[in-house]
PDB file of C-alpha atoms in Angstrom:
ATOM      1  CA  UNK A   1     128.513  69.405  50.833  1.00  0.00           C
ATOM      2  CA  UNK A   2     129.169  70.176  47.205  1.00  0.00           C
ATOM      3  CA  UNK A   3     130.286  73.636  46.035  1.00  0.00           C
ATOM      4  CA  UNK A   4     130.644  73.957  42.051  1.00  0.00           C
ATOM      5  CA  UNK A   5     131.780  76.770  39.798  1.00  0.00           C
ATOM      6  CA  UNK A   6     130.906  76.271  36.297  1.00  0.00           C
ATOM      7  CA  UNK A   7     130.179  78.289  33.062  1.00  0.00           C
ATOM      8  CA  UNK A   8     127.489  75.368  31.587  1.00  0.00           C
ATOM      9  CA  UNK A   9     123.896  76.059  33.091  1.00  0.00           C
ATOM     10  CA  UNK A  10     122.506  73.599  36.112  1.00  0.00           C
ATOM     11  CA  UNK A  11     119.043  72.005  35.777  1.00  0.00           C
ATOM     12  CA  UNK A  12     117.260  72.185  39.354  1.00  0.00           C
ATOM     13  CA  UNK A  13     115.443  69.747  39.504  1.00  0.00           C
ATOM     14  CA  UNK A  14     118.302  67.368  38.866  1.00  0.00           C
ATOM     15  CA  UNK A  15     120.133  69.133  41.614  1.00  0.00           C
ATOM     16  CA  UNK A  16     117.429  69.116  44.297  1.00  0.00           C
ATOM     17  CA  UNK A  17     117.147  65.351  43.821  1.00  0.00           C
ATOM     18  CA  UNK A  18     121.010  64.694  44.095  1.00  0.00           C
ATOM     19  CA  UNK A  19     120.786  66.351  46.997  1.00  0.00           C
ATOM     20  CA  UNK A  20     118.524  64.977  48.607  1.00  0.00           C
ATOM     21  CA  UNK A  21     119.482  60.973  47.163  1.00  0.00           C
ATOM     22  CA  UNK A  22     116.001  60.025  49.149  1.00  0.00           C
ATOM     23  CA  UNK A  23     117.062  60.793  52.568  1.00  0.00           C
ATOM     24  CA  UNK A  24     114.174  59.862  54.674  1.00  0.00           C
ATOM     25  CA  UNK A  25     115.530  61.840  57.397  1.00  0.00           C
ATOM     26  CA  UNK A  26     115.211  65.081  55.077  1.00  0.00           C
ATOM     27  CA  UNK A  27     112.110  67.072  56.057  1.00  0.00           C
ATOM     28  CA  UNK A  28     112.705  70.375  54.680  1.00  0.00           C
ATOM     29  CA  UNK A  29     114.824  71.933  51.353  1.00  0.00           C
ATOM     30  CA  UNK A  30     115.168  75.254  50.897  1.00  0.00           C
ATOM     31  CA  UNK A  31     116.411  76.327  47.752  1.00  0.00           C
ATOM     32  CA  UNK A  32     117.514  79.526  46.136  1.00  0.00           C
ATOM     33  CA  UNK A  33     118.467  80.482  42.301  1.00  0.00           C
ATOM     34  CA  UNK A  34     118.903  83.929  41.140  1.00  0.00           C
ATOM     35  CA  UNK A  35     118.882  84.892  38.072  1.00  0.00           C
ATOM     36  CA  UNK A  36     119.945  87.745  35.630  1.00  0.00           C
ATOM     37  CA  UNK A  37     117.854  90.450  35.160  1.00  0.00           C
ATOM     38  CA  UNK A  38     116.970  93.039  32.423  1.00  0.00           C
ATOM     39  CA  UNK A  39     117.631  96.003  34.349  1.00  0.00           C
ATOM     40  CA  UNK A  40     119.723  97.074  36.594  1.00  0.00           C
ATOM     41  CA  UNK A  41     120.659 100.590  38.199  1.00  0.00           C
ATOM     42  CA  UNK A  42     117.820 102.151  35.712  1.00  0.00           C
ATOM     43  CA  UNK A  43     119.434 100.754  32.862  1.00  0.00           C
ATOM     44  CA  UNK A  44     118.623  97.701  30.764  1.00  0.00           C
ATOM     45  CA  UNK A  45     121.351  94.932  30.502  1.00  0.00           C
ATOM     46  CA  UNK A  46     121.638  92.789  27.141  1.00  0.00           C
ATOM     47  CA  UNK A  47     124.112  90.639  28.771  1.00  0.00           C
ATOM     48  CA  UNK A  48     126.368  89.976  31.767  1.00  0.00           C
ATOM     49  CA  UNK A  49     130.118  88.529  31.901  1.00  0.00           C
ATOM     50  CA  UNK A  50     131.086  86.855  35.697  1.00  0.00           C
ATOM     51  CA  UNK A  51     134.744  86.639  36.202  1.00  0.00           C
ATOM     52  CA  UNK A  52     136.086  85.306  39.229  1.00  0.00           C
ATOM     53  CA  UNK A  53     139.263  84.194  41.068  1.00  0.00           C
ATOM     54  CA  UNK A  54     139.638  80.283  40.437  1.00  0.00           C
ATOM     55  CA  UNK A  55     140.828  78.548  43.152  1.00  0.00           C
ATOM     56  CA  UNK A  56     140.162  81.297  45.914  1.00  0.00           C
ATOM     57  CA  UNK A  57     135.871  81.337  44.907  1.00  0.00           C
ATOM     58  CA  UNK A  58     135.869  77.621  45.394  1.00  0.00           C
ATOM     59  CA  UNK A  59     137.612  78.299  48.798  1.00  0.00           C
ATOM     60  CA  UNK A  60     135.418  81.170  49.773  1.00  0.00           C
ATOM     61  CA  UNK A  61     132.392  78.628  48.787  1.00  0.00           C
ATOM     62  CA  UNK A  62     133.783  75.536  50.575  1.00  0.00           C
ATOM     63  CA  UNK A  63     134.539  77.981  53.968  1.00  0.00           C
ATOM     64  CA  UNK A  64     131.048  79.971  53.844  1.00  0.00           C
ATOM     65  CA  UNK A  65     128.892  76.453  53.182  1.00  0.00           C
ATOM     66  CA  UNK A  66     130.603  74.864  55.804  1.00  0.00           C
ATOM     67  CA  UNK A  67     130.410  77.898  58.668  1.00  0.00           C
ATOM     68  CA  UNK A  68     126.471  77.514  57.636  1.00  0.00           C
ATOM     69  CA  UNK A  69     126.334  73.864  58.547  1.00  0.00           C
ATOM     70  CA  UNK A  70     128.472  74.288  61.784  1.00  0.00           C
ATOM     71  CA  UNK A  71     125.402  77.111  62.682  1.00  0.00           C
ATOM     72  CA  UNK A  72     122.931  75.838  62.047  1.00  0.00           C
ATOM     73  CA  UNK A  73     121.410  71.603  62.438  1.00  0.00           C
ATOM     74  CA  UNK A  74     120.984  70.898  58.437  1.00  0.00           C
ATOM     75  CA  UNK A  75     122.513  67.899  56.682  1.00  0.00           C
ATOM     76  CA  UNK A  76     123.677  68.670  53.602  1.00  0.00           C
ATOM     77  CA  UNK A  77     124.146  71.918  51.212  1.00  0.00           C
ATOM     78  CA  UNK A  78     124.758  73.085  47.482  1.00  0.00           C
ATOM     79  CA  UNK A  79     126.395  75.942  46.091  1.00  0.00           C
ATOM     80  CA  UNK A  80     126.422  76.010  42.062  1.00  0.00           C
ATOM     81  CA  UNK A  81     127.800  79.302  41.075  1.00  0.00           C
ATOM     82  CA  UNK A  82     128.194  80.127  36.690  1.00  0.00           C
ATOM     83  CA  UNK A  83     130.926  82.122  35.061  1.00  0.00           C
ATOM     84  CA  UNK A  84     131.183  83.311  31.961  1.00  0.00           C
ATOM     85  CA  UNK A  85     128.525  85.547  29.703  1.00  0.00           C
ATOM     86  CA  UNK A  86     125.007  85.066  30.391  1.00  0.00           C
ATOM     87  CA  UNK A  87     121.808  86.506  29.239  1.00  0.00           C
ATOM     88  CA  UNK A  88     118.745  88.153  31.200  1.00  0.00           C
ATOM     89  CA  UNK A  89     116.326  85.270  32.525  1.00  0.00           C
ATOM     90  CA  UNK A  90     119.648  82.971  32.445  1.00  0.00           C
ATOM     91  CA  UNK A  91     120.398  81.049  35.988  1.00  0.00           C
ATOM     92  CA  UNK A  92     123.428  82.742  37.939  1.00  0.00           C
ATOM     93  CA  UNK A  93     123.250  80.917  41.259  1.00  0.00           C
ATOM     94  CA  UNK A  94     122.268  77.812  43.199  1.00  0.00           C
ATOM     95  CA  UNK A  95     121.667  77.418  46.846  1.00  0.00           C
ATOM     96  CA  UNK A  96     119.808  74.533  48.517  1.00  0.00           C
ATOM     97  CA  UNK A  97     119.940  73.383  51.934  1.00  0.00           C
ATOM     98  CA  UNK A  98     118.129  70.305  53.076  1.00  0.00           C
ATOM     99  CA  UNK A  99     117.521  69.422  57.085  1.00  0.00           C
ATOM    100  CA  UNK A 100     114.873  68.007  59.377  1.00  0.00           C
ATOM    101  CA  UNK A 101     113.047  71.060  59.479  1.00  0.00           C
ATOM    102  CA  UNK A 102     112.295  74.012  57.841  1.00  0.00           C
ATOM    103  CA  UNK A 103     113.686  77.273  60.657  1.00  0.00           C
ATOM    104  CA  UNK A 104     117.542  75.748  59.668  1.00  0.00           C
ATOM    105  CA  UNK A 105     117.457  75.313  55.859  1.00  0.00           C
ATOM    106  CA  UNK A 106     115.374  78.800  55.689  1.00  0.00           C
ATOM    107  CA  UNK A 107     118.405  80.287  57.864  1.00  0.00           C
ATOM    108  CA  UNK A 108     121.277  78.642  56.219  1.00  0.00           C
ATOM    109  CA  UNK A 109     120.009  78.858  52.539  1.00  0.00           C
ATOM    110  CA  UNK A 110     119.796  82.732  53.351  1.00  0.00           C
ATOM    111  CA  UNK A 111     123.398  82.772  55.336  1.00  0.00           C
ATOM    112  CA  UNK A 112     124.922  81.142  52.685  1.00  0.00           C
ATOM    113  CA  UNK A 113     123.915  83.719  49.647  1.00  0.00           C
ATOM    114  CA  UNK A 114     123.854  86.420  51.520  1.00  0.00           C
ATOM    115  CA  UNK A 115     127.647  85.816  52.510  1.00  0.00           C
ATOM    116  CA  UNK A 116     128.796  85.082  49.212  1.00  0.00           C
ATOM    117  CA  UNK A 117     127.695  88.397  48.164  1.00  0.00           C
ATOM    118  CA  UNK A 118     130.337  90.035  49.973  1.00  0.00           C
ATOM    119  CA  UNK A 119     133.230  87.142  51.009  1.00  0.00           C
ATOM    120  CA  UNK A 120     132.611  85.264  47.048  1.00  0.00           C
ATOM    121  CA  UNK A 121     135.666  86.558  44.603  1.00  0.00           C
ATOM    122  CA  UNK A 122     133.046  86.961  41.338  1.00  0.00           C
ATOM    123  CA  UNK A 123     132.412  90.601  39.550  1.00  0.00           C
ATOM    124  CA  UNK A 124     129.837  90.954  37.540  1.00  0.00           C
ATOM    125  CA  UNK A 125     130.482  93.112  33.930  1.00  0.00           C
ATOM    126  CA  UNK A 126     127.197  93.925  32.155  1.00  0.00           C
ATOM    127  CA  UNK A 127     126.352  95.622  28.863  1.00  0.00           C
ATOM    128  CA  UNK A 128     123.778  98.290  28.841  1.00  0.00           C
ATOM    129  CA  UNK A 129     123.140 100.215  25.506  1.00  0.00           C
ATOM    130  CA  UNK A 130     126.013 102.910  27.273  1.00  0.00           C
ATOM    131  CA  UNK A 131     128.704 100.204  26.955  1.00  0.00           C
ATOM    132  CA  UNK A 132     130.142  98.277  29.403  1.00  0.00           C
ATOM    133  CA  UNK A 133     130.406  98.598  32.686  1.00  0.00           C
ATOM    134  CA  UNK A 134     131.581  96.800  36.097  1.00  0.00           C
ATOM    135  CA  UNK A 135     128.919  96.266  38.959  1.00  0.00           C
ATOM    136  CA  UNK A 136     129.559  98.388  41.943  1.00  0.00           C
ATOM    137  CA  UNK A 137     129.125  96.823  45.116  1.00  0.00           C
ATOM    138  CA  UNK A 138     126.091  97.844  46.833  1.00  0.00           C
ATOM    139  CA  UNK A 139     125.519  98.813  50.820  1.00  0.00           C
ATOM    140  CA  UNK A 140     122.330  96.548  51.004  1.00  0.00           C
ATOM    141  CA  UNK A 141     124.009  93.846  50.366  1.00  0.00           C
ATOM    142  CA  UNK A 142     126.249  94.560  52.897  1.00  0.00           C
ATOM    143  CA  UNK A 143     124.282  94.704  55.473  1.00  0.00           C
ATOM    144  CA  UNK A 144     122.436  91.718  54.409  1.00  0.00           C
ATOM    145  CA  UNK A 145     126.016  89.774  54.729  1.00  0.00           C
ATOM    146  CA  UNK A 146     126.787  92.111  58.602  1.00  0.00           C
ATOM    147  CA  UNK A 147     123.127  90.923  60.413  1.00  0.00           C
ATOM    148  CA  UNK A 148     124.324  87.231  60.472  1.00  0.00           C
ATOM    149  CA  UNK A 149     127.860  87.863  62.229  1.00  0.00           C
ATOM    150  CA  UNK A 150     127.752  86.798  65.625  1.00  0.00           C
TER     151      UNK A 150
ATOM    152  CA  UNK B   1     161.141  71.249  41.538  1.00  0.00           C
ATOM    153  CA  UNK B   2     164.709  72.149  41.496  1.00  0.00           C
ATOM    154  CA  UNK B   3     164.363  75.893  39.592  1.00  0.00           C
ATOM    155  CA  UNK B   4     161.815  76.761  42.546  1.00  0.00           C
ATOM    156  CA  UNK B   5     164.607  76.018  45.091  1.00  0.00           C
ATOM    157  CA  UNK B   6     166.665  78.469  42.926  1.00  0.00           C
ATOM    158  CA  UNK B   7     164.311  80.812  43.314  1.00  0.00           C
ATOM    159  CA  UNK B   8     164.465  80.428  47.174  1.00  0.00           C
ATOM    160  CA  UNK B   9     168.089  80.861  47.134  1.00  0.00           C
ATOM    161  CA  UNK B  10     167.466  84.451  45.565  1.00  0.00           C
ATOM    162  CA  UNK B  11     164.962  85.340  48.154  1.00  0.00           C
ATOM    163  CA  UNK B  12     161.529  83.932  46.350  1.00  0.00           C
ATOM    164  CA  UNK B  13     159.205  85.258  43.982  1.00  0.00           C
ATOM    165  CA  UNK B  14     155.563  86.679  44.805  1.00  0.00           C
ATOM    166  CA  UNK B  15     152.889  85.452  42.464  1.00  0.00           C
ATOM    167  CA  UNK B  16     150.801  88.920  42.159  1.00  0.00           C
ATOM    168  CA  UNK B  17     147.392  88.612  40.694  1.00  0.00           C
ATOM    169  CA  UNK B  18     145.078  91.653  39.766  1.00  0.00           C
ATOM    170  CA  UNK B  19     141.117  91.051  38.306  1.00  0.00           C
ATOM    171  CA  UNK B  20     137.891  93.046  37.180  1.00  0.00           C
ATOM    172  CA  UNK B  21     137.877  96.439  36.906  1.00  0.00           C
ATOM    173  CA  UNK B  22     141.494  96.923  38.751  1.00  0.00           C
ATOM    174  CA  UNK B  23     142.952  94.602  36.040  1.00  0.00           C
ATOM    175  CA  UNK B  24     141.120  96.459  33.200  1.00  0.00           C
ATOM    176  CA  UNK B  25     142.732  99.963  34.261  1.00  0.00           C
ATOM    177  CA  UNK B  26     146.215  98.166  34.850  1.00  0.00           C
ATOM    178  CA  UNK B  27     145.847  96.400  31.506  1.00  0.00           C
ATOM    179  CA  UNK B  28     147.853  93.654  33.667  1.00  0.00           C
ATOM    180  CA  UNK B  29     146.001  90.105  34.740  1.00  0.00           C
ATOM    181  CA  UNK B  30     149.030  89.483  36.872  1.00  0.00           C
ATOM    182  CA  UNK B  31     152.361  89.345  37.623  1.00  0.00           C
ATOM    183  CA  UNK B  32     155.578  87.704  39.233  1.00  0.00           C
ATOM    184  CA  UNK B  33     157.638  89.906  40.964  1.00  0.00           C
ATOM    185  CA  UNK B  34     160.946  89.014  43.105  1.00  0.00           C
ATOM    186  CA  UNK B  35     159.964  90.045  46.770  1.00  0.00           C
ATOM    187  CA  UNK B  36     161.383  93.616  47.125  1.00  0.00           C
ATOM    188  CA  UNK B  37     163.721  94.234  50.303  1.00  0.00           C
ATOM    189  CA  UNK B  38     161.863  95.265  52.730  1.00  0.00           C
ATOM    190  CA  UNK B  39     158.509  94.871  51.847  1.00  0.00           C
ATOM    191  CA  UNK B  40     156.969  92.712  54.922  1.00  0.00           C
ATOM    192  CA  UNK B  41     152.950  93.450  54.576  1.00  0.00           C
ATOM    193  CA  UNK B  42     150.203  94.028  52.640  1.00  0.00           C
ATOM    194  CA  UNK B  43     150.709  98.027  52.985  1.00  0.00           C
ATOM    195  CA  UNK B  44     154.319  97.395  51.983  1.00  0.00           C
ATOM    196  CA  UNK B  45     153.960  95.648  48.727  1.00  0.00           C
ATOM    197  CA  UNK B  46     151.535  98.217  47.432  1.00  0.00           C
ATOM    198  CA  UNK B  47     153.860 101.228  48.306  1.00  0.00           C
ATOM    199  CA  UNK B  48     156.064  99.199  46.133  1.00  0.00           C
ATOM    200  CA  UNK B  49     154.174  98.472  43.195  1.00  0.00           C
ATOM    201  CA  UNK B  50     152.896 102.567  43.327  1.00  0.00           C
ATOM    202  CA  UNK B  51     156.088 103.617  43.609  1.00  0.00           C
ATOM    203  CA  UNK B  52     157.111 101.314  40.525  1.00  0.00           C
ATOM    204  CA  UNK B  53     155.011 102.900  38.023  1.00  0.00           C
ATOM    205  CA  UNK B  54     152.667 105.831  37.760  1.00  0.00           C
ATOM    206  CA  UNK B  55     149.666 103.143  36.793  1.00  0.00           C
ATOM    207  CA  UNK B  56     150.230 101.420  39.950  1.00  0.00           C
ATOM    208  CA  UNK B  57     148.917 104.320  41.671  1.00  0.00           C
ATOM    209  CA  UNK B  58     145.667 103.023  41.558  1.00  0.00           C
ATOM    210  CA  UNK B  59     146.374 100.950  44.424  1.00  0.00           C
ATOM    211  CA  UNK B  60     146.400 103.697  46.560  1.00  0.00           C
ATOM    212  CA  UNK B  61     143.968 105.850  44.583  1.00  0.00           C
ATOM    213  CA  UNK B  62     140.766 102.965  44.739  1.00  0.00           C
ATOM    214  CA  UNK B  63     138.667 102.731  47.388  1.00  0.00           C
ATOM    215  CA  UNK B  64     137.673 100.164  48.776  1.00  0.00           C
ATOM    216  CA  UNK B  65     140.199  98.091  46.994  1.00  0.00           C
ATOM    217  CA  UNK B  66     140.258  94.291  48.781  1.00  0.00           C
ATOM    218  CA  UNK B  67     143.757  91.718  48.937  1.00  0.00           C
ATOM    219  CA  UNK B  68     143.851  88.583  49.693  1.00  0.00           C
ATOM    220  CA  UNK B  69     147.011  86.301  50.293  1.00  0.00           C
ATOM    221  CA  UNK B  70     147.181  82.769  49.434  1.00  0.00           C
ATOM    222  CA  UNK B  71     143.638  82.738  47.888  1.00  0.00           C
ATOM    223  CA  UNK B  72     142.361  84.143  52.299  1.00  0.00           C
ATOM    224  CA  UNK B  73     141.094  87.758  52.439  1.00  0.00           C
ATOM    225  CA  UNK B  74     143.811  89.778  53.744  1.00  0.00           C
ATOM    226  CA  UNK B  75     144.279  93.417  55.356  1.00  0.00           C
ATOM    227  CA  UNK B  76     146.494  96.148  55.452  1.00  0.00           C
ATOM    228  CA  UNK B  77     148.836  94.407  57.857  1.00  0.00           C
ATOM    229  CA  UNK B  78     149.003  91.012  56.371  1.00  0.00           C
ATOM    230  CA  UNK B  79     152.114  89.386  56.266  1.00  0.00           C
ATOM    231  CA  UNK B  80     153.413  88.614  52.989  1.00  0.00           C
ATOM    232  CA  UNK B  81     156.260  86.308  51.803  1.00  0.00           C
ATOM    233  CA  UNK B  82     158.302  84.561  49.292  1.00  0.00           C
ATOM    234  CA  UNK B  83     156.332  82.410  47.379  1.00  0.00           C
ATOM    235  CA  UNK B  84     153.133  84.036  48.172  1.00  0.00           C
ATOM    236  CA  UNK B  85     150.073  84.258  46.134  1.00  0.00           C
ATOM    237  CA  UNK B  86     148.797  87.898  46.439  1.00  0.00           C
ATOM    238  CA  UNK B  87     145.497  89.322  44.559  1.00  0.00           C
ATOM    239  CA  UNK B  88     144.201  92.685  44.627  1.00  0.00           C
ATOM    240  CA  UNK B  89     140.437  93.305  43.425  1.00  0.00           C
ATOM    241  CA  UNK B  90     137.750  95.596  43.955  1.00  0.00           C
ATOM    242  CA  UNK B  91     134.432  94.845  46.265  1.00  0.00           C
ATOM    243  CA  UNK B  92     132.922  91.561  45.076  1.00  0.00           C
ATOM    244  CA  UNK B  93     129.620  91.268  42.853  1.00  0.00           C
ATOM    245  CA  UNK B  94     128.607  87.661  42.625  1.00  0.00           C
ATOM    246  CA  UNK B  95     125.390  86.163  43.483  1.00  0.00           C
TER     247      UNK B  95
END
């Protein structure tokens, strides 16, 4: 269980296969990266800034990947999270999940970002040709984070 | 070691820390701040703060504005005590 906040990007591949250090009890990896994009809320974004709360986000990771392997049967997990400024198409996030099969990596890959949405302490600044401006929070993501409480 | 103990003596110090778009509009990243008599919660320390100075106010003002204590999400009711790391931030974005 690794959980790593960073500002320098992360190379998947090389990820995945640290992960998974040729487990042969590993049948199934699910992973997840998002990514900035160009636009957002109708405007276009040159560039993003991530701030966050050091200390507390590697907490919030450390508590939120390890509720997802108490749920669910998987046997290891990643969390790579950048700070910093960042460009559209750059890598924000990674989450992979590796198990013996497939229904528990989909469900904990998909626990695991959708929780750090809301529990995470990160804001997002971006530039659009207005200025600057802080992210809002938005309701979807919300209730992406509310279906998986129990 | 010894000045924190000196601290103690006076009652303790809270560690108060403020980010993104709260710590932009109080032009403040953070502060220390001896723990005011009777301040016991969450609810109590920002009465304080508001009550401090007029910028403060946005700690009442904000909505949805989120706390946490000792780096744990935190509400209203939270206790809160000497030597106590307390952050107040808006909704987070990451991901």
């Amino acid at each position: 269980m690794v959980v790593r906040v960073q500002e320098a990007d992360f190379e998947v591949g090389t990820e995945l296969a640290a992960l998974r250090r040729d487990d042969p009890q590993i049948g199934a990896l699910t992973a997840f990266v998002g990514l900035v994009r160009e636009m957002n809320e109708g405007a276009g974004v040159s560039e993003m800034t991530l701030e966050h709360y050091p200390g507390m986000t590697e907490r919030a990771l450390q508590e939120i990947v390890g509720e997802a392997c108490r749920r669910w049967a998987v046997l290891d997990a990643l969390v790579i999270h950048r700070v910093g400024r960042l460009l559209p198409t750059e890598q924000i996030v990674l989450v992979a999940v590796v198990g013996v099969h497939r229904g528990e990596t989909f469900a904990a890959c998909q626990f695991i970002i959708d929780t750090l949405k809301t529990r995470a302490p990160f804001w997002k600044r971006e530039v659009t040709p207005a200025g600057g401006r802080w992210v809002d929070a938005r309701a979807a993501d919300d209730q992406a984070a509310e279906r998986w409480q129990e | 070691m010894s000045r924190w103990r000196d601290f103690d003596i006076k009652g303790g110090q809270l560690k108060i820390l403020y980010f993104a778009s709260l710590r932009e509009a109080l032009g403040c990243g953070g502060e220390d701040v001896a723990l005011p008599a009777g301040v016991a919660d969450i609810a109590g320390l920002m009465a304080f703060l508001a009550a401090r100075d007029e910028k403060w106010q946005v700690l009442r003002t904000r909505r949805n504005l989120r706390y946490a204590v000792n780096q744990e999400m935190a509400r209203l009711d939270t206790p809160v005590a000497a030597d106590d790391e307390v952050a107040f931030f808006p909704p987070v974005t990451g991901g």
